[in-house]
Amino acid sequence: MTDLQSYPQHTITAALQCAGNRRHTMRTKVKEVWGLDWNDGAVMNCHWSGPLLRDILRDASPLPVIDESTYHVAFGCHQTAVEDDDYYGGSIPYWRAINADYDVLLALEMNGHPLTPERGFPVRVIVPGVAGARAVKWLDRITVQDHESSNKYQQRDYKILPPDVQTKEQAEEVWHQIAAFQEIPINSVITSPQEGDVVKKGQSLVISGYALPQGDDGPIVKVEVSVDEGKIWKEAKIPEKGSKWSWVLWEFVYDGPIDEQIKFWSRATDTKNQQTEGRPWNLRGVGYNGYGELGNLKTMN
Ligand SMILES: Nc1nc2c(c(=O)[nH]1)N[C@H]1C(S)=C(S)[C@@H](COP(=O)(O)O)O[C@H]1N2
Ligand SMILES: [Mo]
């Protein structure tokens, strides 16, 4: 700990999202999947502080001369066995770990306080723009190696299986051919109101949500809302601008007519990508990023 504290400390604001965020939408609106039934809340956005991983790697001795493009940095937590392996681990490409532009951090603090036990005290990895699975908590080993982490959660989970893979048995045949899920896709959701909420007719309705940039393509530059299934989009307000790695919270005031059939969609734009309607399906239910949707409102006069 004191060693890590003696390095220059950096603070970044970054979202940390589980690859399975919005899995509930995929399983209910597209087709059943295999995985924890996350709604839209498997994501957080925090200030993280600690030394840059690259500063520690630079001092690790002796580092062999390596080909940056084929090496990986693997993280492990051997404190306890996990559901599917005898330790938890994951890896990221070496180029991401050593390049200052990617801000990979060994976080000691969250929002100005030491990490709590649940968040990974004393130290966890924060890989901005990358799925939460690589943000190893209770970190106790870092390895530079010529292959990805061999942990189950890198090799046989957190991958976007092709749609023709429909069973766990079929998945076993193909895991090794498919790339690990790293960069998160652009996304937005409507968080308020929620399905089933009662809203007043003849009054303006405030709709709000969050939007997340894709991988390294932040910040979010625009969020729009449609009430006619995507024919017309109107821009939402983003009261506080986002950073490259953070989510934004947005707000939209709807003044039009409201009935119980009304449906709202949201769509986000970052510096390079725009969210699409697409309803991706994959067996593990990861990476869902179809338009944010709100329907089934109850109305009262
Ligand atoms: N040691 C350890 N680190 C871990 C995990 C784990 O099971 N063990 N889960 C990962 C996954 S899949 C996610 S989405 C994030 C969740 O971070 P949180 O538990 O702080 O919300 O932690 C990651 N780091
Ligand atoms: Mo996760």
Tab-separated table of C-alpha atoms and ligand atoms in Angstrom:
chain	number	residue	atom	x	y	z
A	1	MET	CA	0.000	0.000	0.000
A	2	THR	CA	2.622	2.575	0.998
A	3	ASP	CA	4.543	1.669	-2.157
A	4	LEU	CA	1.475	2.364	-4.265
A	5	GLN	CA	0.822	5.598	-2.363
A	6	SER	CA	4.361	6.797	-3.060
A	7	TYR	CA	3.695	6.958	-6.825
A	8	PRO	CA	2.114	10.072	-8.349
A	9	GLN	CA	-1.619	9.809	-7.667
A	10	HIS	CA	-4.116	10.426	-10.463
A	11	THR	CA	-7.843	10.976	-10.255
A	12	ILE	CA	-10.188	10.146	-13.112
A	13	THR	CA	-13.956	10.150	-13.398
A	14	ALA	CA	-15.016	6.937	-15.040
A	15	ALA	CA	-18.064	4.758	-15.399
A	16	LEU	CA	-17.705	1.114	-14.497
A	17	GLN	CA	-20.266	-1.019	-16.229
A	18	CYS	CA	-20.905	-4.735	-16.075
A	19	ALA	CA	-20.953	-6.289	-19.547
A	20	GLY	CA	-24.355	-7.685	-18.554
A	21	ASN	CA	-25.946	-4.295	-17.872
A	22	ARG	CA	-29.438	-4.205	-19.498
A	23	ARG	CA	-29.515	-8.001	-19.790
A	24	HIS	CA	-33.134	-7.845	-18.621
A	25	THR	CA	-34.093	-5.908	-21.746
A	26	MET	CA	-32.385	-8.465	-23.961
A	27	ARG	CA	-34.049	-11.426	-22.276
A	28	THR	CA	-37.533	-9.907	-22.155
A	29	LYS	CA	-37.664	-7.987	-25.436
A	30	VAL	CA	-35.542	-10.277	-27.597
A	31	LYS	CA	-35.085	-13.794	-26.229
A	32	GLU	CA	-34.143	-15.570	-23.003
A	33	VAL	CA	-30.456	-15.520	-22.096
A	34	TRP	CA	-28.227	-17.212	-19.548
A	35	GLY	CA	-27.003	-14.826	-16.860
A	36	LEU	CA	-27.929	-12.691	-13.842
A	37	ASP	CA	-31.067	-10.682	-14.521
A	38	TRP	CA	-29.536	-7.195	-14.479
A	39	ASN	CA	-31.781	-4.271	-15.221
A	40	ASP	CA	-30.282	-0.907	-16.197
A	41	GLY	CA	-28.396	-0.357	-12.954
A	42	ALA	CA	-25.317	-2.585	-13.330
A	43	VAL	CA	-23.209	0.525	-13.732
A	44	MET	CA	-21.640	3.208	-11.537
A	45	ASN	CA	-19.839	6.456	-12.222
A	46	CYS	CA	-17.188	7.583	-9.745
A	47	HIS	CA	-13.990	9.459	-9.110
A	48	TRP	CA	-11.199	6.916	-8.829
A	49	SER	CA	-7.740	7.777	-7.453
A	50	GLY	CA	-4.444	5.950	-7.358
A	51	PRO	CA	-1.244	5.412	-9.338
A	52	LEU	CA	-1.284	4.717	-13.072
A	53	LEU	CA	-0.660	1.056	-13.878
A	54	ARG	CA	1.952	2.127	-16.444
A	55	ASP	CA	4.091	3.772	-13.751
A	56	ILE	CA	4.180	0.534	-11.795
A	57	LEU	CA	4.849	-1.603	-14.887
A	58	ARG	CA	7.713	0.688	-15.868
A	59	ASP	CA	9.371	0.067	-12.513
A	60	ALA	CA	8.710	-3.650	-12.469
A	61	SER	CA	12.022	-5.314	-13.068
A	62	PRO	CA	13.306	-6.688	-15.229
A	63	LEU	CA	10.798	-6.192	-18.039
A	64	PRO	CA	11.829	-8.197	-21.091
A	65	VAL	CA	11.777	-6.472	-24.468
A	66	ILE	CA	8.333	-7.337	-25.654
A	67	ASP	CA	6.094	-6.887	-28.618
A	68	GLU	CA	3.454	-4.514	-27.314
A	69	SER	CA	0.873	-5.606	-29.797
A	70	THR	CA	0.739	-9.233	-28.705
A	71	TYR	CA	1.258	-8.999	-24.944
A	72	HIS	CA	-1.314	-8.742	-22.204
A	73	VAL	CA	-1.419	-7.563	-18.623
A	74	ALA	CA	-3.275	-10.023	-16.410
A	75	PHE	CA	-4.787	-9.222	-13.019
A	76	GLY	CA	-5.614	-11.744	-10.341
A	77	CYS	CA	-7.319	-12.004	-7.002
A	78	HIS	CA	-6.383	-15.221	-5.226
A	79	GLN	CA	-8.017	-14.410	-1.893
A	80	THR	CA	-10.813	-16.874	-2.420
A	81	ALA	CA	-12.267	-19.257	-4.963
A	82	VAL	CA	-15.121	-17.946	-7.103
A	83	GLU	CA	-18.105	-19.674	-8.645
A	84	ASP	CA	-16.378	-20.991	-11.761
A	85	ASP	CA	-12.652	-20.940	-11.014
A	86	ASP	CA	-10.260	-21.141	-8.073
A	87	TYR	CA	-9.379	-17.439	-8.361
A	88	TYR	CA	-10.802	-14.362	-10.106
A	89	GLY	CA	-8.829	-12.913	-12.991
A	90	GLY	CA	-8.911	-10.984	-16.221
A	91	SER	CA	-6.562	-9.256	-18.623
A	92	ILE	CA	-6.270	-6.320	-20.972
A	93	PRO	CA	-3.948	-5.812	-23.941
A	94	TYR	CA	-0.513	-4.511	-22.979
A	95	TRP	CA	-0.826	-1.444	-25.242
A	96	ARG	CA	-3.811	-0.251	-23.225
A	97	ALA	CA	-1.959	-0.715	-19.960
A	98	ILE	CA	1.177	1.225	-20.887
A	99	ASN	CA	-0.275	4.066	-22.951
A	100	ALA	CA	-0.910	7.195	-20.864
A	101	ASP	CA	-3.961	8.075	-22.978
A	102	TYR	CA	-5.941	5.162	-21.551
A	103	ASP	CA	-5.677	6.113	-17.855
A	104	VAL	CA	-5.566	2.553	-16.503
A	105	LEU	CA	-5.434	3.013	-12.748
A	106	LEU	CA	-4.679	0.952	-9.674
A	107	ALA	CA	-7.430	2.576	-7.656
A	108	LEU	CA	-6.895	3.016	-3.924
A	109	GLU	CA	-9.768	5.454	-3.469
A	110	MET	CA	-13.297	5.906	-4.723
A	111	ASN	CA	-14.899	9.347	-4.435
A	112	GLY	CA	-12.106	10.565	-2.158
A	113	HIS	CA	-12.255	7.721	0.367
A	114	PRO	CA	-10.309	4.464	0.607
A	115	LEU	CA	-12.112	1.692	-1.257
A	116	THR	CA	-14.665	-0.080	0.892
A	117	PRO	CA	-14.261	-3.872	1.265
A	118	GLU	CA	-17.081	-4.509	-1.242
A	119	ARG	CA	-15.459	-2.267	-3.848
A	120	GLY	CA	-12.106	-4.063	-3.629
A	121	PHE	CA	-10.069	-2.661	-0.715
A	122	PRO	CA	-7.138	-2.213	-0.631
A	123	VAL	CA	-6.676	-1.946	-4.399
A	124	ARG	CA	-8.568	-2.683	-7.595
A	125	VAL	CA	-7.882	-2.123	-11.260
A	126	ILE	CA	-9.911	0.509	-13.106
A	127	VAL	CA	-9.829	0.169	-16.891
A	128	PRO	CA	-11.834	3.106	-18.273
A	129	GLY	CA	-14.001	2.289	-21.276
A	130	VAL	CA	-13.691	-1.442	-20.671
A	131	ALA	CA	-16.230	-3.870	-19.187
A	132	GLY	CA	-16.266	-4.176	-15.391
A	133	ALA	CA	-15.120	-7.792	-15.551
A	134	ARG	CA	-11.510	-6.606	-15.994
A	135	ALA	CA	-11.710	-4.244	-12.999
A	136	VAL	CA	-10.320	-6.888	-10.659
A	137	LYS	CA	-10.987	-6.174	-6.992
A	138	TRP	CA	-8.771	-7.181	-4.034
A	139	LEU	CA	-5.970	-7.246	-6.588
A	140	ASP	CA	-2.996	-9.369	-5.506
A	141	ARG	CA	-1.163	-10.242	-8.735
A	142	ILE	CA	-0.234	-8.436	-11.954
A	143	THR	CA	1.465	-10.409	-14.724
A	144	VAL	CA	2.820	-9.318	-18.084
A	145	GLN	CA	2.417	-12.291	-20.396
A	146	ASP	CA	2.200	-13.325	-24.042
A	147	HIS	CA	-1.363	-14.643	-23.700
A	148	GLU	CA	-4.631	-13.411	-22.213
A	149	SER	CA	-5.647	-14.319	-18.673
A	150	SER	CA	-6.496	-18.015	-18.568
A	151	ASN	CA	-9.170	-17.367	-15.946
A	152	LYS	CA	-12.614	-18.732	-16.696
A	153	TYR	CA	-14.062	-15.197	-16.677
A	154	GLN	CA	-11.728	-14.157	-19.474
A	155	GLN	CA	-11.906	-17.358	-21.517
A	156	ARG	CA	-15.372	-18.847	-21.124
A	157	ASP	CA	-17.592	-15.972	-20.100
A	158	TYR	CA	-17.998	-12.265	-20.990
A	159	LYS	CA	-17.928	-12.876	-24.724
A	160	ILE	CA	-20.457	-11.996	-27.411
A	161	LEU	CA	-21.291	-15.449	-28.732
A	162	PRO	CA	-22.697	-15.570	-32.269
A	163	PRO	CA	-26.513	-15.824	-32.395
A	164	ASP	CA	-26.479	-19.423	-33.611
A	165	VAL	CA	-24.936	-20.471	-30.296
A	166	GLN	CA	-28.076	-21.261	-28.294
A	167	THR	CA	-26.969	-23.635	-25.537
A	168	LYS	CA	-24.185	-23.952	-22.973
A	169	GLU	CA	-22.986	-27.091	-24.773
A	170	GLN	CA	-22.676	-25.220	-28.073
A	171	ALA	CA	-20.867	-22.432	-26.254
A	172	GLU	CA	-18.227	-24.868	-24.996
A	173	GLU	CA	-17.262	-25.601	-28.606
A	174	VAL	CA	-16.648	-21.986	-29.579
A	175	TRP	CA	-15.517	-19.978	-26.540
A	176	HIS	CA	-11.873	-20.223	-27.613
A	177	GLN	CA	-12.620	-18.733	-31.058
A	178	ILE	CA	-14.274	-15.579	-29.781
A	179	ALA	CA	-12.634	-12.397	-28.545
A	180	ALA	CA	-13.047	-11.398	-24.917
A	181	PHE	CA	-15.456	-8.532	-24.288
A	182	GLN	CA	-13.397	-5.393	-23.657
A	183	GLU	CA	-14.668	-1.972	-24.842
A	184	ILE	CA	-18.225	-1.242	-23.760
A	185	PRO	CA	-20.663	-0.138	-26.493
A	186	ILE	CA	-22.355	3.261	-26.645
A	187	ASN	CA	-25.542	3.224	-24.608
A	188	SER	CA	-28.364	5.225	-23.104
A	189	VAL	CA	-31.349	4.318	-20.975
A	190	ILE	CA	-34.371	6.050	-19.541
A	191	THR	CA	-34.314	5.719	-15.770
A	192	SER	CA	-37.268	7.915	-14.825
A	193	PRO	CA	-40.180	7.543	-14.970
A	194	GLN	CA	-40.341	3.751	-15.094
A	195	GLU	CA	-42.750	1.300	-16.688
A	196	GLY	CA	-45.987	1.177	-14.718
A	197	ASP	CA	-45.542	4.635	-13.193
A	198	VAL	CA	-48.583	6.877	-13.088
A	199	VAL	CA	-48.160	10.174	-14.943
A	200	LYS	CA	-50.519	13.113	-15.226
A	201	LYS	CA	-52.175	13.962	-18.519
A	202	GLY	CA	-51.977	17.572	-19.613
A	203	GLN	CA	-48.785	18.288	-17.696
A	204	SER	CA	-45.246	18.291	-18.922
A	205	LEU	CA	-43.356	15.101	-18.165
A	206	VAL	CA	-39.702	15.133	-17.213
A	207	ILE	CA	-37.823	12.143	-18.587
A	208	SER	CA	-34.298	11.423	-17.434
A	209	GLY	CA	-31.583	8.845	-17.798
A	210	TYR	CA	-27.894	8.237	-18.314
A	211	ALA	CA	-25.746	7.782	-21.416
A	212	LEU	CA	-22.400	6.033	-21.720
A	213	PRO	CA	-19.779	6.580	-24.415
A	214	GLN	CA	-18.303	3.657	-26.327
A	215	GLY	CA	-14.863	2.387	-25.300
A	216	ASP	CA	-12.353	5.191	-25.869
A	217	ASP	CA	-14.735	7.413	-27.860
A	218	GLY	CA	-16.109	9.608	-25.056
A	219	PRO	CA	-17.388	12.034	-24.109
A	220	ILE	CA	-21.078	11.785	-24.905
A	221	VAL	CA	-21.905	14.780	-27.077
A	222	LYS	CA	-25.647	14.397	-27.545
A	223	VAL	CA	-28.683	12.517	-26.262
A	224	GLU	CA	-31.994	12.590	-28.113
A	225	VAL	CA	-35.520	11.417	-27.368
A	226	SER	CA	-38.212	10.230	-29.776
A	227	VAL	CA	-41.929	9.672	-29.143
A	228	ASP	CA	-42.709	8.340	-32.621
A	229	GLU	CA	-40.423	5.311	-32.801
A	230	GLY	CA	-37.498	7.171	-34.242
A	231	LYS	CA	-39.026	9.378	-36.945
A	232	ILE	CA	-38.328	12.621	-35.095
A	233	TRP	CA	-35.590	13.009	-32.507
A	234	LYS	CA	-35.382	15.942	-30.119
A	235	GLU	CA	-32.304	16.846	-28.167
A	236	ALA	CA	-32.234	16.294	-24.407
A	237	LYS	CA	-30.413	18.575	-21.965
A	238	ILE	CA	-27.139	17.452	-20.471
A	239	PRO	CA	-26.808	19.725	-17.425
A	240	GLU	CA	-23.256	18.614	-16.619
A	241	LYS	CA	-20.874	17.738	-19.450
A	242	GLY	CA	-19.256	14.322	-19.330
A	243	SER	CA	-15.563	13.455	-19.496
A	244	LYS	CA	-13.989	10.972	-21.861
A	245	TRP	CA	-14.688	8.050	-19.524
A	246	SER	CA	-17.792	9.122	-17.659
A	247	TRP	CA	-21.500	8.768	-18.142
A	248	VAL	CA	-23.718	11.825	-18.518
A	249	LEU	CA	-27.079	12.332	-16.878
A	250	TRP	CA	-29.646	13.826	-19.233
A	251	GLU	CA	-33.096	15.292	-18.997
A	252	PHE	CA	-35.890	15.865	-21.477
A	253	VAL	CA	-39.100	17.790	-20.926
A	254	TYR	CA	-42.004	16.366	-22.921
A	255	ASP	CA	-44.937	18.721	-23.432
A	256	GLY	CA	-47.018	16.778	-25.941
A	257	PRO	CA	-50.118	14.660	-25.475
A	258	ILE	CA	-49.834	11.609	-23.238
A	259	ASP	CA	-51.825	8.403	-23.401
A	260	GLU	CA	-51.098	4.886	-22.205
A	261	GLN	CA	-49.802	3.880	-25.624
A	262	ILE	CA	-47.020	6.444	-25.608
A	263	LYS	CA	-43.485	5.116	-25.988
A	264	PHE	CA	-40.273	7.032	-25.480
A	265	TRP	CA	-36.936	6.102	-26.990
A	266	SER	CA	-33.514	7.529	-26.156
A	267	ARG	CA	-30.375	7.502	-28.252
A	268	ALA	CA	-26.846	8.669	-27.427
A	269	THR	CA	-24.045	10.032	-29.603
A	270	ASP	CA	-20.363	10.211	-28.622
A	271	THR	CA	-17.419	11.544	-30.639
A	272	LYS	CA	-17.571	8.616	-33.096
A	273	ASN	CA	-20.679	6.495	-32.611
A	274	GLN	CA	-24.438	6.752	-32.460
A	275	GLN	CA	-26.621	4.268	-30.632
A	276	THR	CA	-28.884	2.257	-32.952
A	277	GLU	CA	-32.216	0.552	-32.487
A	278	GLY	CA	-30.546	-2.820	-32.992
A	279	ARG	CA	-31.572	-5.544	-30.605
A	280	PRO	CA	-28.478	-7.646	-30.318
A	281	TRP	CA	-28.909	-11.128	-28.846
A	282	ASN	CA	-26.235	-13.418	-27.523
A	283	LEU	CA	-26.460	-16.360	-25.165
A	284	ARG	CA	-24.762	-14.664	-22.221
A	285	GLY	CA	-26.760	-11.465	-22.649
A	286	VAL	CA	-23.774	-9.135	-22.760
A	287	GLY	CA	-23.363	-5.781	-24.456
A	288	TYR	CA	-27.042	-4.906	-24.904
A	289	ASN	CA	-27.270	-1.379	-26.283
A	290	GLY	CA	-30.507	-0.985	-28.205
A	291	TYR	CA	-32.288	2.356	-27.787
A	292	GLY	CA	-33.359	3.248	-24.277
A	293	GLU	CA	-37.084	2.514	-24.011
A	294	LEU	CA	-39.975	3.543	-21.828
A	295	GLY	CA	-43.560	2.378	-22.257
A	296	ASN	CA	-46.524	1.022	-20.262
A	297	LEU	CA	-47.134	4.256	-18.405
A	298	LYS	CA	-50.408	4.623	-16.516
A	299	THR	CA	-52.121	7.947	-16.933
A	300	MET	CA	-54.408	10.007	-14.723
A	301	ASN	CA	-56.161	13.299	-15.278
B	1	LIG	N1	-11.882	-10.145	-7.367
B	1	LIG	C1	-12.982	-9.919	-8.131
B	1	LIG	N2	-13.015	-8.798	-8.870
B	1	LIG	C2	-14.104	-8.533	-9.647
B	1	LIG	C3	-15.182	-9.455	-9.747
B	1	LIG	C4	-15.111	-10.637	-8.951
B	1	LIG	O1	-16.029	-11.490	-8.956
B	1	LIG	N3	-13.990	-10.826	-8.163
B	1	LIG	N4	-16.252	-9.180	-10.573
B	1	LIG	C5	-15.986	-8.259	-11.699
B	1	LIG	C6	-17.167	-7.841	-12.431
B	1	LIG	S1	-17.851	-8.967	-13.487
B	1	LIG	C7	-17.666	-6.563	-12.349
B	1	LIG	S2	-18.963	-6.053	-13.312
B	1	LIG	C8	-17.112	-5.591	-11.378
B	1	LIG	C9	-18.220	-5.075	-10.491
B	1	LIG	O2	-17.715	-4.113	-9.603
B	1	LIG	P1	-18.399	-3.856	-8.196
B	1	LIG	O3	-18.514	-5.181	-7.500
B	1	LIG	O4	-17.499	-2.906	-7.497
B	1	LIG	O5	-19.753	-3.294	-8.467
B	1	LIG	O6	-16.096	-6.148	-10.574
B	1	LIG	C10	-15.204	-7.025	-11.249
B	1	LIG	N5	-14.108	-7.388	-10.377
B	2	MO	MO	-19.774	-8.082	-14.440
